[in-house]
CSV table of C-alpha atoms in Angstrom, one decimal:
chain,number,residue,atom,x,y,z
A,696,UNK,CA,9.1,81.6,128.0
A,697,UNK,CA,7.1,78.3,128.5
A,698,UNK,CA,9.6,76.3,131.1
A,699,UNK,CA,7.3,73.2,131.2
A,700,UNK,CA,9.7,71.3,129.1
A,701,UNK,CA,13.0,72.1,131.1
A,702,UNK,CA,11.1,71.7,134.6
A,703,UNK,CA,9.6,67.8,133.0
A,704,UNK,CA,12.8,66.5,132.0
A,705,UNK,CA,14.6,67.7,135.3
A,706,UNK,CA,11.2,66.2,137.5
A,707,UNK,CA,12.2,62.6,135.2
A,708,UNK,CA,15.7,63.2,135.7
A,709,UNK,CA,17.2,64.2,132.7
A,710,UNK,CA,19.7,66.3,133.3
A,711,UNK,CA,22.0,68.6,131.5
A,712,UNK,CA,26.0,69.1,132.7
A,713,UNK,CA,25.8,72.8,132.5
A,714,UNK,CA,22.8,75.6,132.7
A,715,UNK,CA,23.5,78.6,131.5
A,716,UNK,CA,20.5,80.4,133.0
A,717,UNK,CA,20.1,83.9,131.6
A,718,UNK,CA,17.7,87.1,131.1
A,719,UNK,CA,15.3,89.4,132.8
A,720,UNK,CA,12.8,87.6,134.6
A,721,UNK,CA,14.5,85.9,137.7
A,722,UNK,CA,11.4,84.1,138.3
A,723,UNK,CA,12.2,81.4,135.7
A,724,UNK,CA,15.9,81.4,136.7
A,725,UNK,CA,15.4,80.7,139.9
A,726,UNK,CA,12.2,78.1,139.5
A,727,UNK,CA,15.0,76.1,137.5
A,728,UNK,CA,17.7,76.1,139.8
A,729,UNK,CA,15.4,75.4,142.5
A,730,UNK,CA,13.9,72.0,140.7
A,731,UNK,CA,17.3,71.1,140.2
A,732,UNK,CA,18.3,71.6,143.9
A,733,UNK,CA,15.3,69.3,144.5
A,734,UNK,CA,15.4,66.8,142.1
A,735,UNK,CA,19.0,65.7,141.9
A,736,UNK,CA,19.8,65.2,145.5
A,737,UNK,CA,18.0,64.5,148.7
A,738,UNK,CA,18.2,66.3,152.2
A,739,UNK,CA,20.9,64.0,153.3
A,740,UNK,CA,23.1,64.1,150.3
A,741,UNK,CA,23.0,67.7,149.6
A,742,UNK,CA,25.9,68.8,152.8
A,743,UNK,CA,27.8,66.4,150.7
A,744,UNK,CA,27.1,67.0,146.8
A,745,UNK,CA,26.1,70.3,146.8
A,746,UNK,CA,27.8,73.6,146.5
A,747,UNK,CA,26.3,77.2,146.4
A,748,UNK,CA,28.2,79.8,145.6
A,749,UNK,CA,27.7,83.8,145.0
A,750,UNK,CA,29.0,85.7,142.0
A,751,UNK,CA,30.8,88.5,143.7
A,752,UNK,CA,32.2,86.2,146.6
A,753,UNK,CA,33.7,83.5,144.5
A,754,UNK,CA,36.5,82.8,141.9
A,755,UNK,CA,36.2,81.1,139.1
A,756,UNK,CA,39.8,78.4,140.0
A,757,UNK,CA,36.9,77.9,143.1
A,758,UNK,CA,34.1,76.9,140.9
A,759,UNK,CA,35.9,74.9,138.4
A,760,UNK,CA,38.2,73.1,141.0
A,761,UNK,CA,34.5,72.1,142.3
A,762,UNK,CA,33.2,71.1,139.3
A,763,UNK,CA,36.0,68.6,138.5
A,764,UNK,CA,35.3,66.8,141.7
A,765,UNK,CA,33.3,63.9,142.0
A,766,UNK,CA,30.0,63.3,144.3
A,767,UNK,CA,30.3,61.6,147.2
A,768,UNK,CA,27.0,60.5,148.2
A,769,UNK,CA,24.9,59.9,145.1
A,770,UNK,CA,25.2,59.8,141.2
A,771,UNK,CA,25.8,63.6,141.1
A,772,UNK,CA,27.1,66.6,143.0
A,773,UNK,CA,25.5,69.9,142.1
A,774,UNK,CA,27.1,73.1,141.8
A,775,UNK,CA,25.1,76.6,141.3
A,776,UNK,CA,26.3,79.9,141.0
A,777,UNK,CA,23.6,83.0,141.7
A,778,UNK,CA,24.8,86.2,140.6
A,779,UNK,CA,26.8,84.9,138.1
A,780,UNK,CA,26.1,88.5,136.5
A,781,UNK,CA,28.9,89.5,139.7
A,782,UNK,CA,31.7,87.0,138.6
A,783,UNK,CA,34.5,89.0,137.1
A,784,UNK,CA,34.1,87.7,133.8
A,785,UNK,CA,37.9,88.4,132.1
A,786,UNK,CA,40.1,86.9,129.7
A,787,UNK,CA,42.0,84.2,131.8
A,788,UNK,CA,38.7,83.1,134.0
A,789,UNK,CA,36.5,82.7,131.0
A,790,UNK,CA,39.6,80.4,129.4
A,791,UNK,CA,40.1,78.5,132.7
A,792,UNK,CA,36.4,77.5,132.5
A,793,UNK,CA,36.3,77.0,128.7
A,794,UNK,CA,38.5,74.6,129.3
A,795,UNK,CA,36.5,73.0,132.2
A,796,UNK,CA,33.6,73.0,129.6
A,797,UNK,CA,35.6,71.6,127.2
A,798,UNK,CA,36.4,68.5,129.4
A,799,UNK,CA,33.7,67.8,131.2
A,800,UNK,CA,33.1,65.8,134.8
A,801,UNK,CA,30.1,63.8,133.8
A,802,UNK,CA,28.7,63.4,137.3
A,803,UNK,CA,28.9,67.5,138.0
A,804,UNK,CA,25.4,69.5,137.4
A,805,UNK,CA,27.0,73.1,137.0
A,806,UNK,CA,24.2,76.0,136.8
A,807,UNK,CA,25.1,79.6,136.3
A,808,UNK,CA,21.9,81.6,137.1
A,809,UNK,CA,23.0,85.2,135.3
A,810,UNK,CA,20.3,87.6,136.2
A,811,UNK,CA,19.1,91.0,134.8
A,812,UNK,CA,20.5,90.8,131.5
A,813,UNK,CA,21.9,88.3,129.3
A,814,UNK,CA,25.3,86.7,128.5
A,815,UNK,CA,27.2,88.4,125.9
A,816,UNK,CA,26.7,86.7,122.8
A,817,UNK,CA,30.3,87.4,120.9
A,818,UNK,CA,31.9,85.7,123.6
A,819,UNK,CA,33.9,82.6,122.2
A,820,UNK,CA,32.5,81.4,125.8
A,821,UNK,CA,29.0,82.1,125.1
A,822,UNK,CA,29.3,79.1,122.3
A,823,UNK,CA,31.2,76.4,124.1
A,824,UNK,CA,28.9,77.0,126.7
A,825,UNK,CA,25.5,76.2,124.0
A,826,UNK,CA,27.8,73.3,123.2
A,827,UNK,CA,28.2,72.0,126.4
A,828,UNK,CA,25.1,72.3,128.0
A,829,UNK,CA,21.7,74.3,127.9
A,830,UNK,CA,21.4,77.8,127.5
A,831,UNK,CA,18.1,79.0,128.6
A,832,UNK,CA,16.5,82.8,128.2
A,833,UNK,CA,14.8,83.6,130.7
A,834,UNK,CA,12.7,86.6,129.0
A,835,UNK,CA,10.0,89.0,130.4
A,836,UNK,CA,6.4,87.8,130.1
A,837,UNK,CA,4.7,91.1,127.9
A,838,UNK,CA,1.9,92.5,129.7
A,839,UNK,CA,-0.7,90.0,127.5
A,840,UNK,CA,1.0,87.4,128.6
A,841,UNK,CA,0.7,87.3,132.2
A,842,UNK,CA,-3.0,86.5,132.4
A,843,UNK,CA,-2.5,83.0,130.3
A,844,UNK,CA,0.6,82.4,132.2
A,845,UNK,CA,-1.4,82.6,135.5
A,846,UNK,CA,-3.7,80.3,134.0
A,847,UNK,CA,-1.3,77.7,133.3
A,848,UNK,CA,0.2,78.1,137.0
A,849,UNK,CA,-3.2,77.0,138.7
A,850,UNK,CA,-3.5,74.6,136.6
A,851,UNK,CA,-0.6,72.9,136.4
A,852,UNK,CA,-0.9,72.9,140.4
A,853,UNK,CA,-4.4,71.3,140.1
A,854,UNK,CA,-6.8,74.4,140.1
A,855,UNK,CA,-8.8,76.2,138.1
A,856,UNK,CA,-8.9,80.1,137.9
A,857,UNK,CA,-12.0,81.8,135.8
A,858,UNK,CA,-10.3,84.3,133.1
A,859,UNK,CA,-11.7,87.5,134.4
A,860,UNK,CA,-10.2,86.5,137.9
A,861,UNK,CA,-6.6,86.2,135.9
A,862,UNK,CA,-7.0,89.2,134.1
A,863,UNK,CA,-7.9,91.3,137.5
A,864,UNK,CA,-4.8,89.6,139.0
A,865,UNK,CA,-2.7,90.7,136.0
A,866,UNK,CA,-3.8,93.9,135.7
A,867,UNK,CA,-3.5,94.1,139.5
A,868,UNK,CA,0.0,92.9,139.8
A,869,UNK,CA,1.6,93.7,136.6
A,870,UNK,CA,4.5,91.2,135.1
A,871,UNK,CA,6.5,90.6,138.2
A,872,UNK,CA,5.9,86.7,138.8
A,873,UNK,CA,7.6,86.3,141.8
A,874,UNK,CA,5.1,88.3,143.3
A,875,UNK,CA,2.1,86.8,141.2
A,876,UNK,CA,3.0,83.2,142.6
A,877,UNK,CA,3.6,84.2,146.0
A,878,UNK,CA,-0.5,85.6,145.8
A,879,UNK,CA,-1.6,82.3,143.7
A,880,UNK,CA,-0.1,80.0,146.4
A,881,UNK,CA,-2.0,82.1,149.2
A,882,UNK,CA,-5.0,81.5,146.9
A,883,UNK,CA,-4.3,77.8,146.5
A,884,UNK,CA,-4.3,77.6,150.3
A,885,UNK,CA,-7.9,79.3,150.8
A,886,UNK,CA,-9.9,78.0,148.0
A,887,UNK,CA,-10.6,74.6,147.4
A,888,UNK,CA,-9.2,72.6,145.0
A,889,UNK,CA,-12.7,71.6,143.6
A,890,UNK,CA,-13.7,74.9,143.2
A,891,UNK,CA,-13.0,77.7,140.9
A,892,UNK,CA,-10.9,80.6,141.4
A,893,UNK,CA,-13.4,83.6,140.6
A,894,UNK,CA,-13.0,87.3,141.1
A,895,UNK,CA,-15.2,87.5,144.6
A,896,UNK,CA,-12.2,85.0,145.8
A,897,UNK,CA,-9.3,87.1,144.4
A,898,UNK,CA,-11.1,90.4,146.2
A,899,UNK,CA,-11.1,88.8,149.6
A,900,UNK,CA,-7.4,86.7,149.7
A,901,UNK,CA,-5.5,89.7,147.7
A,902,UNK,CA,-7.4,92.7,148.3
A,903,UNK,CA,-8.0,93.8,144.9
A,904,UNK,CA,-11.7,95.6,144.5
A,905,UNK,CA,-13.3,93.0,141.9
A,906,UNK,CA,-15.7,96.6,141.1
A,907,UNK,CA,-13.1,99.0,140.8
A,908,UNK,CA,-10.1,97.9,138.9
A,909,UNK,CA,-8.6,99.3,135.8
A,910,UNK,CA,-9.9,95.7,134.5
A,911,UNK,CA,-14.0,97.0,135.1
A,912,UNK,CA,-12.8,100.5,134.3
A,913,UNK,CA,-11.9,99.6,130.4
A,914,UNK,CA,-15.2,97.4,130.5
A,915,UNK,CA,-17.2,100.4,131.5
A,916,UNK,CA,-15.4,102.2,128.5
A,917,UNK,CA,-16.2,99.6,126.3
A,918,UNK,CA,-19.8,99.6,126.9
A,919,UNK,CA,-19.5,103.4,127.3
A,920,UNK,CA,-21.3,103.4,130.8
A,921,UNK,CA,-20.3,107.1,131.9
A,922,UNK,CA,-21.7,106.4,135.2
A,923,UNK,CA,-19.7,103.4,135.7
A,924,UNK,CA,-16.8,104.7,135.0
A,925,UNK,CA,-17.0,107.7,136.7
A,926,UNK,CA,-17.3,105.6,140.1
A,927,UNK,CA,-14.3,103.9,139.2
A,928,UNK,CA,-12.2,106.8,139.0
A,929,UNK,CA,-13.3,108.6,141.7
A,930,UNK,CA,-12.5,105.0,143.6
A,931,UNK,CA,-8.9,105.6,142.0
A,932,UNK,CA,-8.9,109.1,143.1
A,933,UNK,CA,-9.7,108.4,146.8
A,934,UNK,CA,-6.9,105.2,146.7
A,935,UNK,CA,-4.4,106.8,144.6
A,936,UNK,CA,-1.5,104.6,146.1
A,937,UNK,CA,-3.3,101.3,144.6
A,938,UNK,CA,-4.0,103.0,141.3
A,939,UNK,CA,-1.0,105.3,140.0
A,940,UNK,CA,-1.9,107.4,137.4
A,941,UNK,CA,0.8,106.3,135.1
A,942,UNK,CA,-0.3,102.5,135.5
A,943,UNK,CA,-4.4,103.3,134.5
A,944,UNK,CA,-3.2,105.1,131.2
A,945,UNK,CA,-0.8,102.5,130.0
A,946,UNK,CA,-3.4,99.9,130.7
A,947,UNK,CA,-6.5,102.0,128.9
A,948,UNK,CA,-3.8,102.7,126.3
A,949,UNK,CA,-3.0,98.9,126.2
A,950,UNK,CA,-7.1,98.1,125.8
A,951,UNK,CA,-7.5,100.4,122.9
A,952,UNK,CA,-4.6,99.8,121.1
A,953,UNK,CA,-6.0,95.8,121.4
A,954,UNK,CA,-9.4,97.5,119.6
A,955,UNK,CA,-7.7,99.5,116.9
A,956,UNK,CA,-6.0,96.2,116.0
A,957,UNK,CA,-9.0,94.0,116.3
A,958,UNK,CA,-11.0,96.5,113.5
A,959,UNK,CA,-8.1,95.8,111.1
A,960,UNK,CA,-8.3,92.4,111.2
A,961,UNK,CA,-9.6,90.4,108.1
A,962,UNK,CA,-10.5,87.2,109.9
A,963,UNK,CA,-11.9,87.8,113.2
A,964,UNK,CA,-12.4,83.9,114.1
A,965,UNK,CA,-8.6,84.2,115.1
A,966,UNK,CA,-9.3,87.6,117.2
A,967,UNK,CA,-8.8,86.0,120.6
A,968,UNK,CA,-5.1,85.0,119.3
A,969,UNK,CA,-4.5,87.6,117.5
A,970,UNK,CA,-5.3,89.9,120.3
A,971,UNK,CA,-3.6,87.8,122.8
A,972,UNK,CA,-7.1,87.8,124.9
A,973,UNK,CA,-8.9,84.8,126.3
A,974,UNK,CA,-11.9,83.7,123.7
A,975,UNK,CA,-14.0,84.6,127.3
A,976,UNK,CA,-13.8,88.3,126.1
A,977,UNK,CA,-14.0,88.5,122.4
A,978,UNK,CA,-17.5,90.3,123.1
A,979,UNK,CA,-16.5,92.5,124.8
A,980,UNK,CA,-13.7,93.8,122.1
A,981,UNK,CA,-16.8,93.5,119.3
A,982,UNK,CA,-18.9,95.7,121.7
A,983,UNK,CA,-15.9,98.3,121.7
A,984,UNK,CA,-15.2,98.0,118.6
A,985,UNK,CA,-18.8,98.6,117.5
A,986,UNK,CA,-18.7,102.0,120.0
A,987,UNK,CA,-15.8,103.0,119.0
A,988,UNK,CA,-15.2,103.0,115.4
A,989,UNK,CA,-11.6,103.6,113.9
A,990,UNK,CA,-11.5,107.0,113.5
A,991,UNK,CA,-12.7,107.2,117.0
A,992,UNK,CA,-10.2,104.5,118.3
A,993,UNK,CA,-7.2,106.8,117.0
A,994,UNK,CA,-8.4,109.9,118.7
A,995,UNK,CA,-8.6,107.8,122.2
A,996,UNK,CA,-5.0,106.6,121.5
A,997,UNK,CA,-4.3,110.3,120.9
A,998,UNK,CA,-6.2,111.1,123.8
A,999,UNK,CA,-4.5,108.8,126.2
A,1000,UNK,CA,-0.7,109.8,124.5
A,1001,UNK,CA,-1.3,113.7,125.6
A,1002,UNK,CA,-2.4,112.0,129.0
A,1003,UNK,CA,0.7,110.3,129.6
A,1004,UNK,CA,2.9,113.4,128.6
A,1005,UNK,CA,0.1,115.4,131.3
A,1006,UNK,CA,0.7,112.9,133.7
A,1007,UNK,CA,4.6,113.7,133.6
A,1008,UNK,CA,4.2,117.7,133.9
A,1009,UNK,CA,3.9,118.2,129.8
A,1010,UNK,CA,1.5,121.0,128.7
A,1011,UNK,CA,-0.6,121.0,131.6
A,1012,UNK,CA,-2.2,123.8,133.8
A,1013,UNK,CA,-0.1,124.2,137.2
A,1014,UNK,CA,-3.8,124.1,139.2
A,1015,UNK,CA,-4.2,120.5,137.1
A,1016,UNK,CA,-3.6,117.2,139.4
A,1017,UNK,CA,-3.7,113.7,139.1
A,1018,UNK,CA,-7.5,113.4,139.9
A,1019,UNK,CA,-8.3,115.9,137.6
A,1020,UNK,CA,-5.6,114.5,134.3
A,1021,UNK,CA,-7.7,111.5,135.5
A,1022,UNK,CA,-11.2,112.6,134.8
A,1023,UNK,CA,-10.5,114.7,132.0
A,1024,UNK,CA,-8.9,111.2,130.2
A,1025,UNK,CA,-12.3,110.0,131.2
A,1026,UNK,CA,-14.4,112.7,129.6
A,1027,UNK,CA,-12.5,112.8,126.3
A,1028,UNK,CA,-12.7,109.3,125.4
A,1029,UNK,CA,-16.4,108.9,126.4
A,1030,UNK,CA,-17.2,112.6,123.6
């Protein structure tokens, strides 16, 4: 999701009277709400013209009555309902809010933070929300979108980060944007602004090994570098907490799915866009496609599917452990 236009409007003091922030990605919801909190009112004005409620502790009549008031010390008042999914969304309360949304107080900015799901679009009030203000769907980022998001986050803050460093962070932290943003903020405290953030910086400041991670494992497999692949696997076996088997299998499967997709691309000039990767990595995918033809890539994906089942206890000998499952997976991929 691209929230930059919304944040840009807020920064330029272009506000909507109502915001319905909904979806699975809490980071986006919190970022927009925090931007409104920080921009609309000064710290001195907040004591008079800002109200923050929590869905499980407030009723709709309190919210509507607050929204109908006029600001005391500023041009606008801000009302934020956090955890709005906990509100009792009954027909009578929805009618109460509908009446307000159809007769807005122009100086009120009303923000509903509806997390961990989407508001029911079948409800009449959803259409009223859309007409009265701004409805924002905060969807989770797909895994292949996280590294580009990291690059954008750093660029917006005035830093540069190498594509390999972005991928390394994404592979290690997944798509938890709140956790990622915290780690990136730490990086920016420890890396000079005029210096590109490297994998070495990531290793020093976040604690991710730049040599022994799934990103490097995929590279070793692409090059058919068995020695390096087994060294990385030995590191994973010695550090299972930071490299859970299910996560390793999933990321290797994602990698080989992209290799298969590369094989079927008619126009290889658009490969980076189609695969969702930085152009910097295209040479590696070209090499991987040469080392794993279509048939072999299908075989590898079948191996990964079988390994995933084994990791869950299906069709696996009783004496097999995670280390043996992982080593067998690497052997079958390379041979």
